[in-house]
Coordinates of C-alpha atoms in Angstrom, one line a residue:
M519 CA 26.1 37.3 131.0
S520 CA 27.9 37.4 127.5
S521 CA 27.3 34.3 125.3
I522 CA 29.9 32.7 123.1
K523 CA 29.5 30.3 120.3
L524 CA 31.5 27.0 120.5
L525 CA 32.2 24.7 117.4
I526 CA 31.9 21.0 118.6
T527 CA 32.7 18.0 116.6
L528 CA 30.6 14.8 117.7
H529 CA 31.3 11.2 116.7
F530 CA 27.4 10.7 117.3
I531 CA 26.3 8.1 118.0
G532 CA 28.5 4.8 118.4
G533 CA 27.9 1.7 119.8
W534 CA 29.8 -0.4 122.3
W535 CA 29.6 -4.3 122.8
N536 CA 30.8 -6.2 125.8
A537 CA 31.7 -9.0 123.4
N538 CA 34.1 -9.8 120.4
I539 CA 33.0 -7.8 117.3
I540 CA 34.0 -10.5 115.0
E541 CA 31.9 -13.3 116.7
I542 CA 28.8 -10.9 116.9
E543 CA 29.2 -10.3 113.1
E544 CA 29.5 -14.2 112.4
Q545 CA 26.7 -14.9 114.6
A546 CA 24.4 -12.3 112.6
Q547 CA 25.4 -13.6 109.4
A548 CA 24.9 -17.2 110.2
D549 CA 21.2 -16.9 111.4
G550 CA 20.3 -14.0 109.4
H551 CA 19.4 -11.6 112.1
G552 CA 20.9 -8.1 112.9
P553 CA 23.9 -8.2 115.3
N554 CA 23.1 -8.3 119.1
I555 CA 21.7 -5.3 121.0
F556 CA 24.4 -2.8 121.9
N557 CA 25.6 -2.5 125.5
A558 CA 25.9 1.0 125.3
F559 CA 25.8 3.9 123.1
T560 CA 28.7 6.3 123.0
I561 CA 29.6 10.1 122.2
N562 CA 32.9 10.3 120.8
G563 CA 33.8 6.8 121.8
W564 CA 32.8 7.1 125.5
P565 CA 29.7 5.7 126.9
G566 CA 29.4 8.3 129.4
D567 CA 28.5 8.3 133.5
L568 CA 25.3 6.5 133.1
Y569 CA 26.8 3.3 132.6
D570 CA 28.8 0.6 134.6
C571 CA 31.5 -0.1 131.5
S572 CA 34.2 2.9 131.1
S573 CA 31.3 1.6 116.6
T574 CA 29.2 2.6 113.9
G575 CA 28.4 6.3 114.2
Q576 CA 28.5 9.3 112.5
T577 CA 30.6 12.8 112.7
I578 CA 28.6 16.1 113.0
D579 CA 30.3 20.0 113.2
V580 CA 27.7 21.7 115.2
L581 CA 27.5 25.4 116.5
L582 CA 26.6 25.7 120.3
T583 CA 25.6 29.1 121.7
A584 CA 26.7 28.7 125.3
D585 CA 24.4 31.2 126.8
Q586 CA 22.8 29.4 129.8
P587 CA 23.5 30.0 133.6
L588 CA 26.8 28.8 134.6
A589 CA 26.4 25.2 135.7
S590 CA 27.0 21.5 134.2
Y591 CA 24.5 20.1 131.5
Y592 CA 24.4 16.8 130.0
M593 CA 24.5 16.2 126.4
S594 CA 22.5 13.2 125.8
A595 CA 21.1 10.9 123.3
H596 CA 19.2 7.5 123.1
C597 CA 18.0 5.1 120.5
Y598 CA 15.4 6.0 117.7
D599 CA 13.5 3.1 117.0
T600 CA 10.6 2.6 114.4
L601 CA 10.3 -1.0 114.2
G602 CA 9.1 -1.8 117.9
D603 CA 11.4 -4.7 118.0
A604 CA 14.0 -5.1 120.8
Y605 CA 16.5 -2.1 121.1
D606 CA 19.1 -0.7 123.4
A607 CA 16.9 1.3 125.7
T608 CA 19.9 3.0 127.5
T609 CA 21.0 6.9 127.4
T610 CA 24.4 7.8 126.4
T611 CA 25.9 11.3 127.8
G612 CA 28.6 14.0 127.8
I613 CA 29.1 16.8 130.0
V614 CA 29.5 20.4 129.2
T615 CA 30.8 22.5 132.0
Y616 CA 31.1 26.5 132.0
E617 CA 34.3 27.7 133.4
N618 CA 33.6 29.1 136.9
A619 CA 30.6 27.1 137.6
T620 CA 29.8 25.8 141.2
P621 CA 30.2 21.9 141.0
S622 CA 27.0 20.4 140.9
S623 CA 25.2 17.6 139.0
P624 CA 24.5 17.8 135.5
L625 CA 21.1 18.7 134.3
M626 CA 19.6 16.5 131.8
P627 CA 17.6 17.5 129.2
N628 CA 14.2 16.1 128.3
L629 CA 14.8 13.6 125.4
P630 CA 11.7 12.8 122.7
A631 CA 10.3 9.3 122.8
V632 CA 12.0 6.4 121.4
D633 CA 9.6 6.3 118.4
D634 CA 8.9 10.1 117.9
T635 CA 9.2 10.0 114.2
S636 CA 7.9 13.5 113.8
V637 CA 10.8 15.0 116.0
A638 CA 13.5 12.9 114.2
F639 CA 12.2 14.2 110.9
E640 CA 11.9 17.8 111.8
F641 CA 15.2 17.9 113.0
Y642 CA 17.2 15.7 110.4
P643 CA 16.1 17.6 107.2
S644 CA 16.6 21.1 109.1
L645 CA 20.2 20.8 109.2
T646 CA 22.2 23.1 106.7
S647 CA 25.6 23.9 105.6
L648 CA 27.6 26.8 106.4
L649 CA 27.5 28.7 103.1
N650 CA 31.0 29.9 101.8
G651 CA 32.7 28.3 105.1
P652 CA 36.2 27.1 105.2
H653 CA 35.2 23.5 103.7
W654 CA 32.1 24.8 101.6
A655 CA 31.7 23.5 97.8
P656 CA 29.0 24.2 95.7
V657 CA 26.5 21.6 94.8
P658 CA 27.0 20.0 91.3
L659 CA 24.3 20.9 89.3
E660 CA 25.0 18.5 86.3
I661 CA 24.2 14.8 87.1
D662 CA 26.2 12.2 85.2
E663 CA 24.6 9.1 86.7
Q664 CA 21.3 8.7 88.5
M665 CA 20.0 5.7 90.5
F666 CA 16.9 4.9 92.1
V667 CA 17.6 2.3 95.1
T668 CA 15.0 0.6 97.2
E669 CA 16.7 -0.3 100.6
G670 CA 15.2 -2.4 103.5
L671 CA 15.3 -6.0 104.6
G672 CA 14.5 -9.0 102.3
L673 CA 14.6 -12.8 102.6
V674 CA 16.8 -15.3 101.4
P675 CA 17.0 -19.3 101.3
C676 CA 17.9 -20.3 104.8
G677 CA 20.5 -22.7 103.5
A678 CA 21.1 -26.4 104.0
N679 CA 21.0 -27.8 107.7
N680 CA 20.6 -24.2 109.1
T681 CA 17.8 -22.9 111.4
C682 CA 16.9 -19.3 110.4
G683 CA 14.4 -17.0 112.5
A684 CA 13.0 -14.7 109.7
P685 CA 9.5 -15.4 108.8
L686 CA 8.6 -18.0 106.1
G687 CA 11.3 -20.1 107.6
L688 CA 13.8 -18.1 105.7
A689 CA 16.6 -16.0 106.5
F690 CA 16.9 -11.9 106.7
A691 CA 19.2 -9.9 104.1
A692 CA 19.7 -6.4 103.8
S693 CA 18.3 -5.7 100.3
M694 CA 19.1 -2.7 97.9
N695 CA 17.2 -3.3 94.5
N696 CA 16.6 -6.8 95.4
E697 CA 19.9 -7.2 95.7
S698 CA 22.1 -8.5 98.9
F699 CA 26.1 -8.0 98.2
E700 CA 28.2 -10.8 99.3
L701 CA 31.8 -10.1 99.7
P702 CA 33.8 -11.7 96.7
T703 CA 36.4 -14.2 97.2
K704 CA 39.1 -11.6 96.0
L705 CA 38.9 -8.3 96.9
E706 CA 41.7 -6.9 94.8
A707 CA 40.1 -8.6 91.7
F708 CA 39.5 -5.4 89.8
Y709 CA 43.3 -4.3 90.2
Y710 CA 44.6 -7.5 88.8
N711 CA 41.8 -7.7 86.0
L712 CA 40.6 -11.0 87.6
T713 CA 36.6 -10.0 87.3
A714 CA 35.7 -13.6 85.7
G715 CA 33.7 -15.4 88.3
I716 CA 34.5 -12.8 91.0
Y717 CA 32.3 -10.1 90.2
T718 CA 30.0 -8.2 87.4
T719 CA 29.3 -4.9 86.4
D720 CA 25.4 -5.4 86.1
F721 CA 24.3 -4.1 89.6
P722 CA 20.5 -2.8 88.8
K723 CA 20.2 1.1 88.8
Y724 CA 16.5 0.7 89.4
P725 CA 14.4 -1.9 90.9
P726 CA 13.3 -4.9 89.2
V727 CA 9.3 -4.1 89.8
V728 CA 7.9 -0.9 90.2
F729 CA 5.2 -1.1 93.1
N730 CA 3.8 0.5 96.1
Y731 CA 7.2 0.5 98.2
T732 CA 5.7 1.8 101.6
S733 CA 2.4 -0.2 101.6
L734 CA 2.3 -2.3 104.7
S735 CA -0.2 -4.5 102.5
N736 CA 2.9 -5.7 100.7
N737 CA 4.5 -7.0 104.1
L738 CA 5.8 -10.5 103.1
N739 CA 4.5 -10.4 99.6
K740 CA 6.5 -13.4 97.8
A741 CA 6.5 -11.9 94.8
L742 CA 8.8 -9.1 96.0
V743 CA 10.5 -9.8 99.2
M744 CA 12.8 -12.4 97.9
T745 CA 16.2 -11.1 97.4
S746 CA 19.4 -12.6 95.8
R747 CA 22.9 -12.9 97.4
S748 CA 25.4 -11.6 94.5
T749 CA 28.6 -9.7 93.7
K750 CA 27.1 -7.5 91.3
V751 CA 28.8 -4.0 91.1
T752 CA 27.9 -0.8 89.2
K753 CA 30.6 1.0 87.2
L754 CA 31.2 4.7 87.4
K755 CA 33.5 7.0 85.4
Y756 CA 36.0 8.9 87.8
N757 CA 34.9 12.3 88.9
S758 CA 31.3 11.5 87.7
T759 CA 28.7 13.3 89.8
V760 CA 26.0 10.6 91.1
Q761 CA 22.6 11.1 92.5
I762 CA 20.9 8.5 94.1
V763 CA 17.3 8.1 95.5
F764 CA 17.0 5.9 98.4
Q765 CA 13.5 4.6 98.8
N766 CA 12.6 2.7 102.3
T767 CA 10.2 -0.3 102.0
A768 CA 8.0 -2.1 103.7
L769 CA 8.4 -5.6 102.6
V770 CA 9.5 -7.0 106.0
G771 CA 8.6 -4.6 108.4
Q772 CA 9.0 -0.8 108.4
Q773 CA 12.2 0.9 109.9
S774 CA 14.2 4.0 109.3
H775 CA 17.7 3.0 107.7
P776 CA 21.1 4.8 108.0
V777 CA 23.0 4.9 104.8
H778 CA 26.6 5.4 105.5
L779 CA 29.4 6.1 102.5
H780 CA 33.1 5.7 103.6
G781 CA 35.7 7.7 101.8
F782 CA 33.0 10.4 100.6
N783 CA 30.5 13.1 102.0
F784 CA 27.9 13.4 100.1
Y785 CA 24.8 16.3 99.9
V786 CA 21.6 15.4 101.3
L787 CA 19.5 17.4 98.8
A788 CA 16.0 16.2 100.2
Q789 CA 13.8 13.8 102.6
G790 CA 10.2 12.7 102.9
F791 CA 7.7 10.3 103.4
G792 CA 5.6 7.9 101.2
N793 CA 6.9 6.8 97.6
Y794 CA 9.4 9.1 96.0
D795 CA 7.7 11.3 93.4
P796 CA 10.3 13.0 90.7
V797 CA 8.3 16.0 90.1
I798 CA 7.4 16.9 93.9
G799 CA 10.5 15.7 94.9
Q800 CA 12.8 18.0 92.9
K801 CA 10.9 21.0 94.1
M802 CA 12.0 20.2 97.4
F803 CA 15.8 19.9 96.7
N804 CA 18.0 22.3 98.8
L805 CA 20.7 23.2 96.0
I806 CA 22.0 26.3 97.8
N807 CA 23.3 25.1 101.4
P808 CA 22.3 21.7 101.7
Q809 CA 23.8 19.4 104.6
I810 CA 26.9 17.9 103.9
R811 CA 27.1 14.3 105.7
N812 CA 28.5 10.9 105.4
T813 CA 25.5 9.3 107.1
A814 CA 22.0 9.9 106.5
G815 CA 18.6 8.4 107.4
V816 CA 16.2 7.1 105.2
P817 CA 12.9 8.0 106.8
V818 CA 10.6 5.1 107.9
G819 CA 8.3 4.7 105.1
G820 CA 10.0 7.6 103.1
W821 CA 13.0 8.5 101.0
T822 CA 16.1 10.2 101.0
V823 CA 18.2 12.0 97.9
I824 CA 21.8 12.2 98.0
R825 CA 24.6 13.8 95.6
F826 CA 28.2 13.2 95.3
T827 CA 31.5 13.3 93.2
A828 CA 33.1 10.0 92.4
N829 CA 36.5 11.5 92.8
N830 CA 38.2 9.1 95.8
P831 CA 39.5 5.8 94.0
G832 CA 39.6 2.7 96.4
V833 CA 37.0 0.1 98.1
W834 CA 34.6 1.9 100.1
C835 CA 31.2 1.0 101.6
L836 CA 27.8 2.8 102.0
G837 CA 25.3 1.3 104.1
A838 CA 24.4 0.0 107.5
I839 CA 24.9 -3.5 108.6
A840 CA 26.5 -5.2 105.6
P841 CA 28.1 -4.3 102.2
L842 CA 24.9 -3.9 99.7
M843 CA 25.7 -1.9 96.7
P844 CA 29.3 -1.8 95.4
I845 CA 30.1 0.7 92.6
L846 CA 33.3 0.2 90.4
V847 CA 34.9 3.8 89.9
D848 CA 37.4 3.9 87.3
N849 CA 40.8 3.7 88.7
G850 CA 39.4 2.5 91.6
V851 CA 36.5 0.8 93.4
V852 CA 33.8 2.5 95.4
A853 CA 31.7 0.0 97.5
L854 CA 28.1 1.2 98.8
A855 CA 27.1 -1.2 101.8

């Protein structure tokens, strides 16, 4: 049987709640926890036939070589979790069926364990771009702005008359360089020059303290774990080239986190475990055909380096659950969340 190659675009993987999303968000913000566990995962917005019900996620273009025996096959995915806490243990599916195949039950692939970091890490850094493809653009080699950003969970005061479930009687807060972004009172402030009392342009480009970021001995270290709610932003020139090192921390547990940038695609230059070493890390950079994404995972106890051009004015977010690191671009605002 001859084989063919198919280009498939997957919005992979999304989440589905059987509830009001606004209420879920408000509840998470009120007690400092993450949002409730998904009721289902989705592929291209559909939960699949393993659920009784009829999103955050990411898009990826993949080349599939259709060279298997004529049949139906599940395309499936489940959660990757490194924290060991409660998670959605279900599996989402799509079905690929060959033309002229005899009707049959789809064949299910063997999925790795939910906490199999070695398989996850082997997969993600192995992705590359199609060099000189229709949407290919060379990696910019001159860097205008560099940032080193610690990312993970921090703690903030619980607030008067509130009961919070985080350790030490505090509330959880997503943290980048010990700052946790809080939406300002007026989102259009930059456009109307109404900056006073609304935001400042002093978001730190580096963490306030250099420490052993990934050492579990720093778990709940009170000198390091506290973060601040703020409306600090980083100012960038339009069309500048930005390189960011995202460094995972172990201050409140240790977990792989996604970083997602709205309004842009970025090059994923390298990923690794442990504390980022600029000498060793730069030798790992793929400057020839790196993957181009709008979402990348920061490995548990590790780091990810991205590079992008700030050429799309507007208000954008980079992150997972909540806005964390706003970036102000001349002629517009880019918000990293």
